[in-house]
């Protein structure tokens, strides 16, 4: 195995071990509602769903996923909330079917991307919901472009320093993305990591785990995701300056059994955002929108419509 590793390393970046081609990914993971738009040198994958009686008058809700995830994490919320909103979920740069950003990772990458994305779709104002890394994207965009954001929902959001799970910690080390691309990634190991995001493992279906594994193995995504983690690691966390500028109404949602970002961070966000309301889900992990979709979507709907 060691010899195979060195032989692979000598071949440079010509191939990624186990990588799944974009063509295969498109066949497996696009839906009838999938759309693509050219932005910043990427073919950005998103869903734009509105089942309202008057779609042209529907308020816009943009959904942003977490690290090594994809817009599919919002499938249930989209089904529920699209009756009242124009729901747009995005495969963020460096993840999902969108894949690596040509510039890699850099300051304000996601808030500037969202500014261009909303301009391209003619969206003047929207609400945002973001999970984990998507929460960081949400509050940074709301703080830097306040005229575009009506309300914000933060689900187990990143924003303050914490020690990530070992797999993410290792992925943030120098050369880790390259090594992850050049070495086999056992499917069972990936499944075990995904299970740690749920409070009750029986709620996590095998097709969902397979989707996570698939999109992790999409060509370029391992190195791109590692670059995001390395960027955050090298700065010892997140720049919270935009957070201090968030004045919009905020709903904080958190799973009490979150094994990735501690519950104490919900209190930190509540202190930083005195206008925020907080909901704690006792029987939930890191992703309320997946583990408790009906309950969390109902709470989101009540907040957005009040």
C-alpha positions as MATLAB code, in Angstrom:
seq = 'XXXXXXXXXXXXXXXXXXXXXXXXXXXXXXXXXXXXXXXXXXXXXXXXXXXXXXXXXXXXXXXXXXXXXXXXXXXXXXXXXXXXXXXXXXXXXXXXXXXXXXXXXXXXXXXXXXXXXXXXXXXXXXXXXXXXXXXXXXXXXXXXXXXXXXXXXXXXXXXXXXXXXXXXXXXXXXXXXXXXXXXXXXXXXXXXXXXXXXXXXXXXXXXXXXXXXXXXXXXXXXXXXXXXXXXXXXXXXXXXXXXXXXXXXXXXXXXXXXXXXXXXXXXXXXXXXXXXXXXXXXXXXXXXXXXXXXXXXXXXXXXXXX';
ca = [
       0.000    0.000    0.000;
       2.888    2.354    0.834;
       4.458    1.684   -2.564;
       1.146    2.444   -4.252;
       0.969    5.704   -2.341;
       4.411    6.825   -3.502;
       3.679    5.815   -7.065;
       0.475    7.829   -6.944;
       2.309   10.806   -5.438;
       4.845   10.756   -8.267;
       2.015   10.995  -10.758;
       1.069   14.365   -9.246;
      -2.448   15.578   -9.712;
      -3.210   13.590  -12.845;
      -5.798   11.472  -11.095;
      -7.626   11.224   -7.813;
      -8.080    7.831   -6.202;
     -11.727    6.841   -6.264;
     -12.863   10.125   -7.778;
     -16.298   10.092   -9.387;
     -16.630   12.046  -12.604;
     -18.874   15.070  -12.824;
     -20.913   13.335  -15.515;
     -21.753   10.495  -13.124;
     -22.517   12.979  -10.343;
     -24.899   14.920  -12.549;
     -26.747   11.738  -13.476;
     -27.095   10.670   -9.845;
     -27.721   13.910   -7.988;
     -29.507   16.443  -10.143;
     -33.287   16.716  -10.004;
     -35.939   18.061  -12.336;
     -35.579   21.373  -10.466;
     -31.782   21.563  -10.741;
     -30.424   24.662  -12.435;
     -26.935   25.915  -13.238;
     -25.468   29.387  -13.585;
     -21.988   30.492  -14.611;
     -20.450   32.600  -11.833;
     -16.841   33.316  -10.859;
     -15.562   30.642  -13.231;
     -17.864   27.924  -11.848;
     -20.994   26.218  -13.110;
     -22.982   26.691   -9.914;
     -25.651   24.107   -9.101;
     -28.802   25.319   -7.348;
     -32.509   24.550   -6.939;
     -35.141   27.256   -7.258;
     -38.512   25.961   -6.030;
     -41.746   27.851   -5.455;
     -45.131   26.188   -5.112;
     -46.946   29.314   -3.935;
     -50.277   30.444   -5.360;
     -48.598   33.627   -6.613;
     -44.924   32.755   -7.247;
     -44.052   36.223   -8.544;
     -44.944   37.689   -5.116;
     -43.283   35.024   -2.981;
     -40.533   36.114   -0.568;
     -37.136   34.519   -1.209;
     -35.439   32.122    1.212;
     -31.861   31.033    0.454;
     -30.571   27.841    2.118;
     -26.850   27.253    2.697;
     -25.343   23.878    3.621;
     -22.400   22.918    5.809;
     -18.927   21.503    5.264;
     -18.700   18.629    2.739;
     -22.470   18.744    2.343;
     -24.706   19.891   -0.516;
     -28.044   21.504   -1.274;
     -29.673   18.078   -0.825;
     -29.451   18.544    2.943;
     -32.405   20.958    2.520;
     -34.682   18.615    0.551;
     -37.278   18.315    3.313;
     -37.259   22.012    4.145;
     -37.679   22.799    0.456;
     -40.734   20.556    0.198;
     -42.307   22.145    3.270;
     -41.383   25.816    2.890;
     -41.808   26.179   -0.882;
     -45.563   26.443   -0.310;
     -44.957   29.880    1.224;
     -41.565   30.944   -0.162;
     -39.412   30.880   -3.223;
     -36.827   28.489   -1.802;
     -33.356   28.546   -3.333;
     -30.755   26.044   -2.169;
     -27.183   26.233   -3.457;
     -24.233   23.879   -3.800;
     -21.738   26.349   -2.372;
     -18.343   26.863   -4.041;
     -15.870   24.080   -3.170;
     -18.649   21.548   -2.494;
     -21.389   19.482   -4.123;
     -21.900   19.579   -7.865;
     -20.538   23.122   -8.039;
     -17.076   21.920   -7.068;
     -13.840   23.774   -6.503;
     -13.621   27.538   -6.809;
     -10.890   28.416   -9.338;
      -9.284   30.717   -6.752;
      -9.473   28.140   -3.987;
     -10.322   29.734   -0.650;
      -9.977   33.411    0.255;
     -11.410   36.113    2.492;
     -15.107   36.911    1.943;
     -15.388   34.193   -0.724;
     -18.922   33.219    0.261;
     -20.458   36.590    1.067;
     -19.125   38.063   -2.178;
     -20.327   34.995   -4.071;
     -23.817   35.387   -2.570;
     -23.839   39.033   -3.570;
     -23.093   38.106   -7.181;
     -25.518   35.177   -7.096;
     -28.433   37.289   -5.872;
     -27.613   39.987   -8.435;
     -27.542   37.398  -11.209;
     -30.998   36.112  -10.216;
     -32.393   39.602   -9.732;
     -32.983   39.088   -6.012;
     -33.045   42.403   -4.177;
     -33.900   41.007   -0.737;
     -34.037   37.576    0.846;
     -33.967   35.657    4.097;
     -31.179   33.189    4.799;
     -30.913   29.880    6.623;
     -27.505   28.297    7.076;
     -26.267   25.169    8.803;
     -22.762   24.874   10.261;
     -20.397   26.417    7.676;
     -23.515   27.710    5.904;
     -24.374   29.578    9.085;
     -21.079   31.445    8.810;
     -21.905   32.265    5.210;
     -25.312   33.553    6.309;
     -24.276   35.904    9.095;
     -21.284   37.203    7.156;
     -23.495   38.022    4.164;
     -26.116   39.628    6.429;
     -23.447   41.754    8.090;
     -21.684   42.822    4.905;
     -24.750   43.251    2.695;
     -27.505   44.195    5.173;
     -29.706   45.836    2.528;
     -30.177   42.428    0.899;
     -31.114   40.399    3.975;
     -34.471   40.412    5.750;
     -34.071   37.639    8.368;
     -31.470   35.034    9.316;
     -31.773   31.474   10.658;
     -28.627   29.897   12.108;
     -28.700   26.114   12.555;
     -25.762   24.865   14.654;
     -23.752   27.620   13.027;
     -20.011   28.028   12.796;
     -18.672   31.359   13.991;
     -16.631   30.939   17.166;
     -13.479   28.965   17.856;
     -13.999   25.267   18.550;
     -12.040   22.063   18.135;
     -13.615   20.225   15.174;
     -14.023   16.444   14.920;
     -10.723   14.624   14.286;
     -11.485   13.992   10.606;
     -11.992   17.717    9.956;
      -9.012   18.626   12.116;
      -6.780   16.349   10.052;
      -8.221   17.628    6.767;
      -7.137   21.147    7.718;
      -3.460   20.226    7.927;
      -0.964   21.131    5.148;
      -1.127   18.748    2.164;
      -4.076   16.950    3.730;
      -6.434   17.679    0.839;
      -3.913   16.399   -1.649;
      -3.292   13.282    0.427;
      -7.031   12.657    0.803;
      -7.333   12.871   -2.976;
      -4.476   10.453   -3.529;
      -5.483    7.810   -0.987;
      -8.529    5.508   -0.899;
     -11.342    6.759    1.313;
     -13.132    3.790    2.909;
     -16.867    4.087    2.533;
     -17.447    2.732    6.059;
     -15.161    5.394    7.543;
     -17.123    8.122    5.800;
     -20.404    6.611    6.994;
     -19.101    6.559   10.571;
     -18.226   10.259   10.342;
     -21.645   11.180    8.966;
     -23.357    9.267   11.786;
     -21.715   11.560   14.335;
     -23.831   14.448   13.024;
     -27.056   12.742   14.158;
     -28.328   12.246   17.692;
     -30.235    9.084   16.755;
     -28.398    7.047   14.151;
     -31.534    5.215   13.007;
     -32.802    8.487   11.490;
     -29.909    8.492    9.025;
     -30.743    6.427    5.941;
     -28.194    4.599    3.828;
     -29.120    6.547    0.632;
     -28.324    9.793    2.453;
     -24.944    8.439    3.594;
     -24.225    7.249    0.054;
     -25.018   10.722   -1.282;
     -22.588   12.329    1.170;
     -19.895    9.867    0.176;
     -20.557   10.375   -3.537;
     -20.271   14.150   -3.394;
     -17.201   13.966   -1.163;
     -15.599   11.837   -3.889;
     -16.567   14.197   -6.722;
     -13.353   15.120   -8.519;
     -11.711   18.095   -6.803;
     -13.987   18.268   -3.759;
     -11.621   16.665   -1.256;
      -8.823   19.131   -1.934;
     -11.243   22.063   -2.174;
     -12.950   21.253    1.129;
      -9.571   20.798    2.812;
      -8.563   24.255    1.572;
     -11.624   25.716    3.309;
     -10.696   23.993    6.573;
      -7.064   25.061    6.252;
      -8.105   28.687    5.660;
     -10.154   28.657    8.875;
      -7.440   26.820   10.814;
      -4.696   29.232    9.724;
      -6.774   32.130   11.040;
      -7.608   30.355   14.301;
     -11.312   30.553   13.532;
     -13.653   33.078   11.968;
     -13.591   36.831   11.528;
     -16.575   37.908   13.628;
     -16.472   41.581   12.577;
     -19.465   41.123   10.192;
     -21.395   39.369   12.979;
     -21.331   42.589   14.988;
     -23.124   44.335   12.119;
     -26.047   41.908   11.956;
     -29.156   43.826   13.054;
     -31.804   41.753   11.278;
     -34.118   39.405   13.218;
     -32.313   36.123   13.908;
     -33.487   32.657   14.893;
     -30.886   30.345   16.422;
     -31.609   26.617   16.173;
     -29.402   24.065   17.910;
     -29.353   20.348   18.576;
     -28.632   19.688   22.235;
     -26.621   16.589   21.272;
     -24.476   18.293   18.629;
     -21.131   16.451   18.651;
     -19.517   18.849   16.165;
     -20.192   22.363   17.470;
     -21.018   22.469   21.204;
     -24.354   23.720   22.495;
     -22.487   26.478   24.339;
     -22.056   28.186   20.976;
     -25.798   28.811   20.801;
     -25.360   30.945   23.921;
     -22.423   32.762   22.307;
     -24.543   33.651   19.291;
     -27.404   34.744   21.540;
     -25.025   37.051   23.421;
     -23.561   38.457   20.190;
     -27.041   38.887   18.679;
     -29.317   40.232   21.436;
     -32.240   40.437   18.983;
     -32.081   36.676   18.399;
     -34.491   34.028   19.608;
     -33.115   30.558   20.402;
     -34.693   27.108   20.003;
     -32.930   24.048   21.410;
     -33.931   20.589   20.125;
     -33.405   18.054   22.899;
     -33.277   14.956   20.696;
     -31.138   16.256   17.847;
     -27.556   16.510   16.655;
     -25.731   18.849   14.293;
     -28.333   19.093   11.525;
     -31.896   19.819   12.692;
     -33.133   20.313    9.116;
     -32.212   16.682    8.352;
     -32.830   14.947   11.659;
     -36.007   16.807   12.658;
     -37.175   18.292    9.338;
     -40.877   18.782   10.092;
     -40.364   20.313   13.532;
     -37.486   22.584   12.538;
     -39.225   23.696    9.315;
     -42.378   24.565   11.268;
     -40.327   26.711   13.645;
     -38.574   28.362   10.690;
     -41.905   29.085    9.014;
     -43.347   30.681   12.157;
     -40.255   32.909   12.496;
     -40.186   33.937    8.834;
     -43.878   34.753    8.703;
     -44.226   36.610   11.998;
];
